[in-house]
XYZ file of N, CA, C and O in Angstrom:
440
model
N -9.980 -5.105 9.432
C -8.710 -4.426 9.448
C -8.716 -3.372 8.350
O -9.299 -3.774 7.343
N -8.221 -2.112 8.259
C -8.197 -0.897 7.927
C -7.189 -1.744 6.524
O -6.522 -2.773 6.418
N -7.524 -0.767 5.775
C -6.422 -0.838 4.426
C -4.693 -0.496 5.085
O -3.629 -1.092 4.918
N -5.069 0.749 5.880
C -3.720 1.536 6.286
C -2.773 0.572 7.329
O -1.578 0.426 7.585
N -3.948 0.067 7.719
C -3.373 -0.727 8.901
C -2.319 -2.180 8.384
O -1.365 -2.627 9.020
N -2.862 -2.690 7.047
C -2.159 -3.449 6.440
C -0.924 -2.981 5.618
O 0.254 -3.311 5.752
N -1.533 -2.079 4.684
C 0.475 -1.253 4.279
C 0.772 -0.758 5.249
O 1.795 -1.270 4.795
N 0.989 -0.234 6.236
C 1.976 0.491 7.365
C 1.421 0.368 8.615
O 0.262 0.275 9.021
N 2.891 0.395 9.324
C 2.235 0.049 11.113
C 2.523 1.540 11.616
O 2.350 1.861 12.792
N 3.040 2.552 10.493
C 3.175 3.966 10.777
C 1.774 4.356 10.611
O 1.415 4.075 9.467
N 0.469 5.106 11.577
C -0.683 5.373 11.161
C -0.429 7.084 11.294
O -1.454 7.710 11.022
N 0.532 7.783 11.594
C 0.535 9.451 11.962
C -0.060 10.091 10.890
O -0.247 9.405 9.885
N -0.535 11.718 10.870
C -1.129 12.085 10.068
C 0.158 12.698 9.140
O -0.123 13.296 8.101
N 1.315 12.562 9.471
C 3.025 12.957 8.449
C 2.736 12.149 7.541
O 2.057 12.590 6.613
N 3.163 10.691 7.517
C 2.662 9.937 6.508
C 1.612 10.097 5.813
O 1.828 9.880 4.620
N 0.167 10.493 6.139
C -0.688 10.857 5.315
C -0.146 12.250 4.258
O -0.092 12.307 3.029
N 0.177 13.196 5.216
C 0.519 14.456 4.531
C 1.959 14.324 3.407
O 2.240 15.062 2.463
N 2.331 13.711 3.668
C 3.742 13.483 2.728
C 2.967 12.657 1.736
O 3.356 13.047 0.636
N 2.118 11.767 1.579
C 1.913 11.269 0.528
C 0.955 11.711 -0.202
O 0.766 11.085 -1.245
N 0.099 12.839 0.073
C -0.895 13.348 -0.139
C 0.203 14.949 -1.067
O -0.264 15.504 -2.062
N 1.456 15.338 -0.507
C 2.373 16.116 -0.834
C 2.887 15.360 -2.757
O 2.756 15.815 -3.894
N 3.552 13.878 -2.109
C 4.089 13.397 -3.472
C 2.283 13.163 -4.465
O 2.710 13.288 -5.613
N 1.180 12.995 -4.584
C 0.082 12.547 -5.640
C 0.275 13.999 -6.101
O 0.765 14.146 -7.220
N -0.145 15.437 -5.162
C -0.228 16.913 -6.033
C 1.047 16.619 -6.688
O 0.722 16.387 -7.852
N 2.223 16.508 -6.599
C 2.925 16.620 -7.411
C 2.945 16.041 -8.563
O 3.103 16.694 -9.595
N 2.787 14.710 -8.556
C 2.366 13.634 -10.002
C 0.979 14.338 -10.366
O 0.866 14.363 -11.592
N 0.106 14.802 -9.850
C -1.220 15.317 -10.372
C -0.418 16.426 -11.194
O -0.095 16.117 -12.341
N -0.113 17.519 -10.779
C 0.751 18.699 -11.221
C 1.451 18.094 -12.346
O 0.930 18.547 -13.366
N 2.325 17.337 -12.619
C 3.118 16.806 -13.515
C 1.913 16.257 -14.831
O 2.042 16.555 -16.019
N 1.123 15.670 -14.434
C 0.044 14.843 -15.178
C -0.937 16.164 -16.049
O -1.440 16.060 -17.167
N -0.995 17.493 -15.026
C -2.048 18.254 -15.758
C -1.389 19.222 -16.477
O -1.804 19.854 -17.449
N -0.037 19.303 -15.770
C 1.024 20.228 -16.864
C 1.319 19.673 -18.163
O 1.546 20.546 -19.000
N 1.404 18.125 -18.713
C 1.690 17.516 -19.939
C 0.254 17.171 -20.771
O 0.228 16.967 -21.985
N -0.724 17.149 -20.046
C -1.791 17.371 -20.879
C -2.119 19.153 -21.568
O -2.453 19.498 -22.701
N -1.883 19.866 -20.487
C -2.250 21.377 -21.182
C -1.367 21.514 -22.536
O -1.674 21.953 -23.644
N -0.018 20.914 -21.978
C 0.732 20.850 -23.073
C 0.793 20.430 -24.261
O 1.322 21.035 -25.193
N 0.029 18.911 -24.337
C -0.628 18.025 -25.510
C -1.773 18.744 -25.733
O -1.676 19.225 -26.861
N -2.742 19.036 -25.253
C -3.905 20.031 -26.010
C -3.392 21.296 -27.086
O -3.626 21.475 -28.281
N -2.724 21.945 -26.257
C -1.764 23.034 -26.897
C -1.421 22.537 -28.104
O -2.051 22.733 -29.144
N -0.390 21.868 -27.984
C 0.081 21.598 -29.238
C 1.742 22.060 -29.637
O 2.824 21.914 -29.067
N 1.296 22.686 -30.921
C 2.608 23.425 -31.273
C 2.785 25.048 -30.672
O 3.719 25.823 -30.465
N 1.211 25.050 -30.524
C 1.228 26.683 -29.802
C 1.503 26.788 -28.368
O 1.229 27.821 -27.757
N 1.976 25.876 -27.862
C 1.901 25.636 -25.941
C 3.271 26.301 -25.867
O 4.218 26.167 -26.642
N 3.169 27.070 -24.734
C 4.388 27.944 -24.508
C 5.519 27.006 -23.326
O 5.563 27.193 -22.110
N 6.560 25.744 -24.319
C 7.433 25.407 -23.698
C 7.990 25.487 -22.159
O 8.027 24.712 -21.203
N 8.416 26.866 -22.431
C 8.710 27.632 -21.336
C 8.181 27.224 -19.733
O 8.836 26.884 -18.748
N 6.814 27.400 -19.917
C 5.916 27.169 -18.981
C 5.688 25.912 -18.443
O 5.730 25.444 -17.306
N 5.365 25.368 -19.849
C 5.499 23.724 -19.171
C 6.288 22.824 -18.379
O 6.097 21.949 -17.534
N 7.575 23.561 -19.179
C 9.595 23.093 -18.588
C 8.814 23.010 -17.196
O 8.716 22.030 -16.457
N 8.158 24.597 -16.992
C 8.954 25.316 -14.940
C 7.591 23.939 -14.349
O 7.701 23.121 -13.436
N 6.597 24.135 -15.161
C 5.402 23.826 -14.435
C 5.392 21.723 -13.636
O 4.937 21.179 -12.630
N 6.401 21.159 -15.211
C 6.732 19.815 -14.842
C 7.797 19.671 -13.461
O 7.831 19.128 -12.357
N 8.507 20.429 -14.224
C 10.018 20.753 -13.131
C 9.497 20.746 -11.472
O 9.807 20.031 -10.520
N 8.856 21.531 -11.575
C 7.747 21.878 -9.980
C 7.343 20.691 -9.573
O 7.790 20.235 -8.521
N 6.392 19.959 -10.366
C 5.795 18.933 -10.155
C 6.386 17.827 -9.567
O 6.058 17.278 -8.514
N 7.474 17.482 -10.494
C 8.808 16.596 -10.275
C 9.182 16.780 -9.069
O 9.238 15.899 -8.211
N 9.553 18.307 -8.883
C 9.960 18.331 -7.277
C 9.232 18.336 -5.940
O 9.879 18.325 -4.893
N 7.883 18.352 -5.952
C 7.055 18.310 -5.066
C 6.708 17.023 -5.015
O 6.313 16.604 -3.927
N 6.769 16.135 -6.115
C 6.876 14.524 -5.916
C 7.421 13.891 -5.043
O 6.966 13.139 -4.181
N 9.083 14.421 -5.440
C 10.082 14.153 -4.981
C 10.442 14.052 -3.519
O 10.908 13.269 -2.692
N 9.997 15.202 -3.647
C 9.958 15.870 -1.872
C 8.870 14.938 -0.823
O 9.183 14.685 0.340
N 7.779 14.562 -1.342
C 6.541 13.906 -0.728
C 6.941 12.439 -0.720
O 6.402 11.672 0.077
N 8.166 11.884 -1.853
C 8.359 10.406 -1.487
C 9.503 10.221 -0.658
O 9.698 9.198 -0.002
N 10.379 11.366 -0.691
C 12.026 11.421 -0.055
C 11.273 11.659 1.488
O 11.737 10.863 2.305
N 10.276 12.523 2.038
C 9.486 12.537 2.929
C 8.692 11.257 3.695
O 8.839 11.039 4.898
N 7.911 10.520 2.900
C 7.711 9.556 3.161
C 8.560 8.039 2.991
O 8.154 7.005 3.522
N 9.468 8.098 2.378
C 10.759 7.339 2.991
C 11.740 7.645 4.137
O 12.746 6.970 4.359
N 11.386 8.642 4.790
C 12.233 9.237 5.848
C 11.088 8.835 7.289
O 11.531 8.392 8.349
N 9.914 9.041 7.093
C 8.849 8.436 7.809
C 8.713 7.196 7.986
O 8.648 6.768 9.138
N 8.651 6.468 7.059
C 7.859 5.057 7.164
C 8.893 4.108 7.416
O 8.642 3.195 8.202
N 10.709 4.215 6.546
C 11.400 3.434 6.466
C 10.814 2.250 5.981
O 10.899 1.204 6.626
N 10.260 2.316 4.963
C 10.416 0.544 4.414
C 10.958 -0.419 4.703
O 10.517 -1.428 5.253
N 12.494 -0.045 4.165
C 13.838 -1.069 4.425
C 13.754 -1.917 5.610
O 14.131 -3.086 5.681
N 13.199 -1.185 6.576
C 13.165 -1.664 8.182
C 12.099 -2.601 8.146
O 12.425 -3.468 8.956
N 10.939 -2.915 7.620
C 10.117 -3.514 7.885
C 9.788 -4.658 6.494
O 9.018 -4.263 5.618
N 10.221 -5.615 6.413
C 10.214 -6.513 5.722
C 9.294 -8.066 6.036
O 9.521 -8.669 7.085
N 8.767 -8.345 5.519
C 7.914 -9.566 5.748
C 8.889 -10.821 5.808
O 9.597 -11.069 4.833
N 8.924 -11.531 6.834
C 9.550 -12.959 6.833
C 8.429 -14.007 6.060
O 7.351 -14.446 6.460
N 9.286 -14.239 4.572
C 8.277 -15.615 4.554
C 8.301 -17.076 4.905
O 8.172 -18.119 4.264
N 8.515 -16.763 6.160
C 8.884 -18.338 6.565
C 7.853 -18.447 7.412
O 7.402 -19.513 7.831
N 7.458 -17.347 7.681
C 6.547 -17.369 9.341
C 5.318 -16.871 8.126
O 5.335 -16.190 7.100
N 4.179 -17.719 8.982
C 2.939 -17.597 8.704
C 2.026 -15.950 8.655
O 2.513 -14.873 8.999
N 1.260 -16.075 8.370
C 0.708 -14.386 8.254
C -0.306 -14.660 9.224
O -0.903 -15.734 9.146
N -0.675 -13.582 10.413
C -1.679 -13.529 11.614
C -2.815 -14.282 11.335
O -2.473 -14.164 10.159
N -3.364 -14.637 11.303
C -5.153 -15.031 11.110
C -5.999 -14.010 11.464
O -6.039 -13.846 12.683
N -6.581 -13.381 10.922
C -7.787 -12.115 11.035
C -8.815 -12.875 11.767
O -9.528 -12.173 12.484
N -9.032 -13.961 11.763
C -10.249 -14.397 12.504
C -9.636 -14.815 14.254
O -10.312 -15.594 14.925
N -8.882 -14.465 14.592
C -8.374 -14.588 15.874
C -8.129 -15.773 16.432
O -8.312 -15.692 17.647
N -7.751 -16.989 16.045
C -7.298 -18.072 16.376
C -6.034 -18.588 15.295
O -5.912 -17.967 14.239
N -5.403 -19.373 15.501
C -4.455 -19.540 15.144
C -4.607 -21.344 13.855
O -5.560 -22.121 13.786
N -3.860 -21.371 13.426
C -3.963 -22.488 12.261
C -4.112 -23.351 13.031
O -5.276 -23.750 13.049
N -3.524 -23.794 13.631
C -3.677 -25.233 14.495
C -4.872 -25.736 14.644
O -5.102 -26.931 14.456
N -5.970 -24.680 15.081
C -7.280 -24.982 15.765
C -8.145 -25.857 13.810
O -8.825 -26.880 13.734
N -7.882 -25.290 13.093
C -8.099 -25.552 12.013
C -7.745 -26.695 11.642
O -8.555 -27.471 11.136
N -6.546 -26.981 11.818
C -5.879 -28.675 12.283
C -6.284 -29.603 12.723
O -6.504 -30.742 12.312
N -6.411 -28.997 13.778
C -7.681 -30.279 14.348
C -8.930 -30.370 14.600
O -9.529 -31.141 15.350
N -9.431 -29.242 13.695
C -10.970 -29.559 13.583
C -11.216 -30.195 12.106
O -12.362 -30.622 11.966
N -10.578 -30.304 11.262
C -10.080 -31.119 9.826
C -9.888 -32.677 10.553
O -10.318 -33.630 9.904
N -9.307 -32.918 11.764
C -8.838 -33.960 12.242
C -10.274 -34.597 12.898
O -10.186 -35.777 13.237
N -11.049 -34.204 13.024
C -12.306 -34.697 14.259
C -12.906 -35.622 13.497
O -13.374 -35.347 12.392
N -12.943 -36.756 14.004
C -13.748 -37.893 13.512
C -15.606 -37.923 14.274
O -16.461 -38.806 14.340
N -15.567 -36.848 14.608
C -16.537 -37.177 15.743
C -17.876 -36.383 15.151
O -18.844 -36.130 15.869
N -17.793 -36.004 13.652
C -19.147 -35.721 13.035
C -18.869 -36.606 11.564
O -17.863 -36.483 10.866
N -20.142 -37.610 11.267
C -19.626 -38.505 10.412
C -19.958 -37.769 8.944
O -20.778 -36.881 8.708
N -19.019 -38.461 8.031
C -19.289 -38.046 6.688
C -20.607 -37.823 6.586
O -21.278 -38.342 7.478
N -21.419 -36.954 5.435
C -22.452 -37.254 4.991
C -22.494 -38.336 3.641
O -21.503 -38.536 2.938
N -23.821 -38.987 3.420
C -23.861 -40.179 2.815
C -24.264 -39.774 1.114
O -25.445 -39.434 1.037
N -23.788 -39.754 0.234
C -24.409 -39.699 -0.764
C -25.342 -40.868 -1.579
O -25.020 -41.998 -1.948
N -26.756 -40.060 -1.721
C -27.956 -41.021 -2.406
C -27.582 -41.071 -3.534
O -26.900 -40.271 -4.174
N -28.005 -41.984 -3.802
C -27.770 -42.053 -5.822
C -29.341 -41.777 -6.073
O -29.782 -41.714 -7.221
């Protein structure tokens, strides 16, 4: 099973692009406050303000985007009910093959 396939049953390439939209923005945000910490006292404020500001909003935009896509809220895990089995049979079978008397212990030698 795919990584994607386990966080979301949304696989479209929107969802990819919206979240690929909100990381440039945290990237943007992340490389604008380092130029800024290198800089120092000589880093021109100014620039940094517009350059975070941007960042912030292209974040913004890529998660308000991908909450408009995916809806979370809507898809919630019941934990009462069991989780699928990846190996394609169901618990039960596991049940009663734990239950089979019909291969005997092995014997331990001293």
């Amino acid at each position: 099973m795919k990584t994607s396939e386990r966080i979301s049953s949304d696989h479209s390439p929107i969802v990819l692009g919206v979240s690929l939209v909100a990381g440039f923005g945290l990237t943007l945000m992340i490389i604008v406050l380092g130029v800024g910490a290198v800089q120092g006292a000589t880093a021109n404020t100014g620039a940094i303000t517009i350059g975070f500001l941007l960042g912030l909003v292209i974040f913004a935009l890529g998660v308000i985007g991908w909450f408009i896509k995916v809806q979370p809220q809507r898809h919630f895990d019941d934990i009462n009910q069991p989780a699928p089995d990846d190996h394609g049979h169901s618990h039960d079978a596991h049940a009663e093959h734990a239950q089979d008397d019909s291969h005997p212990a092995p014997v331990a030698h001293h």
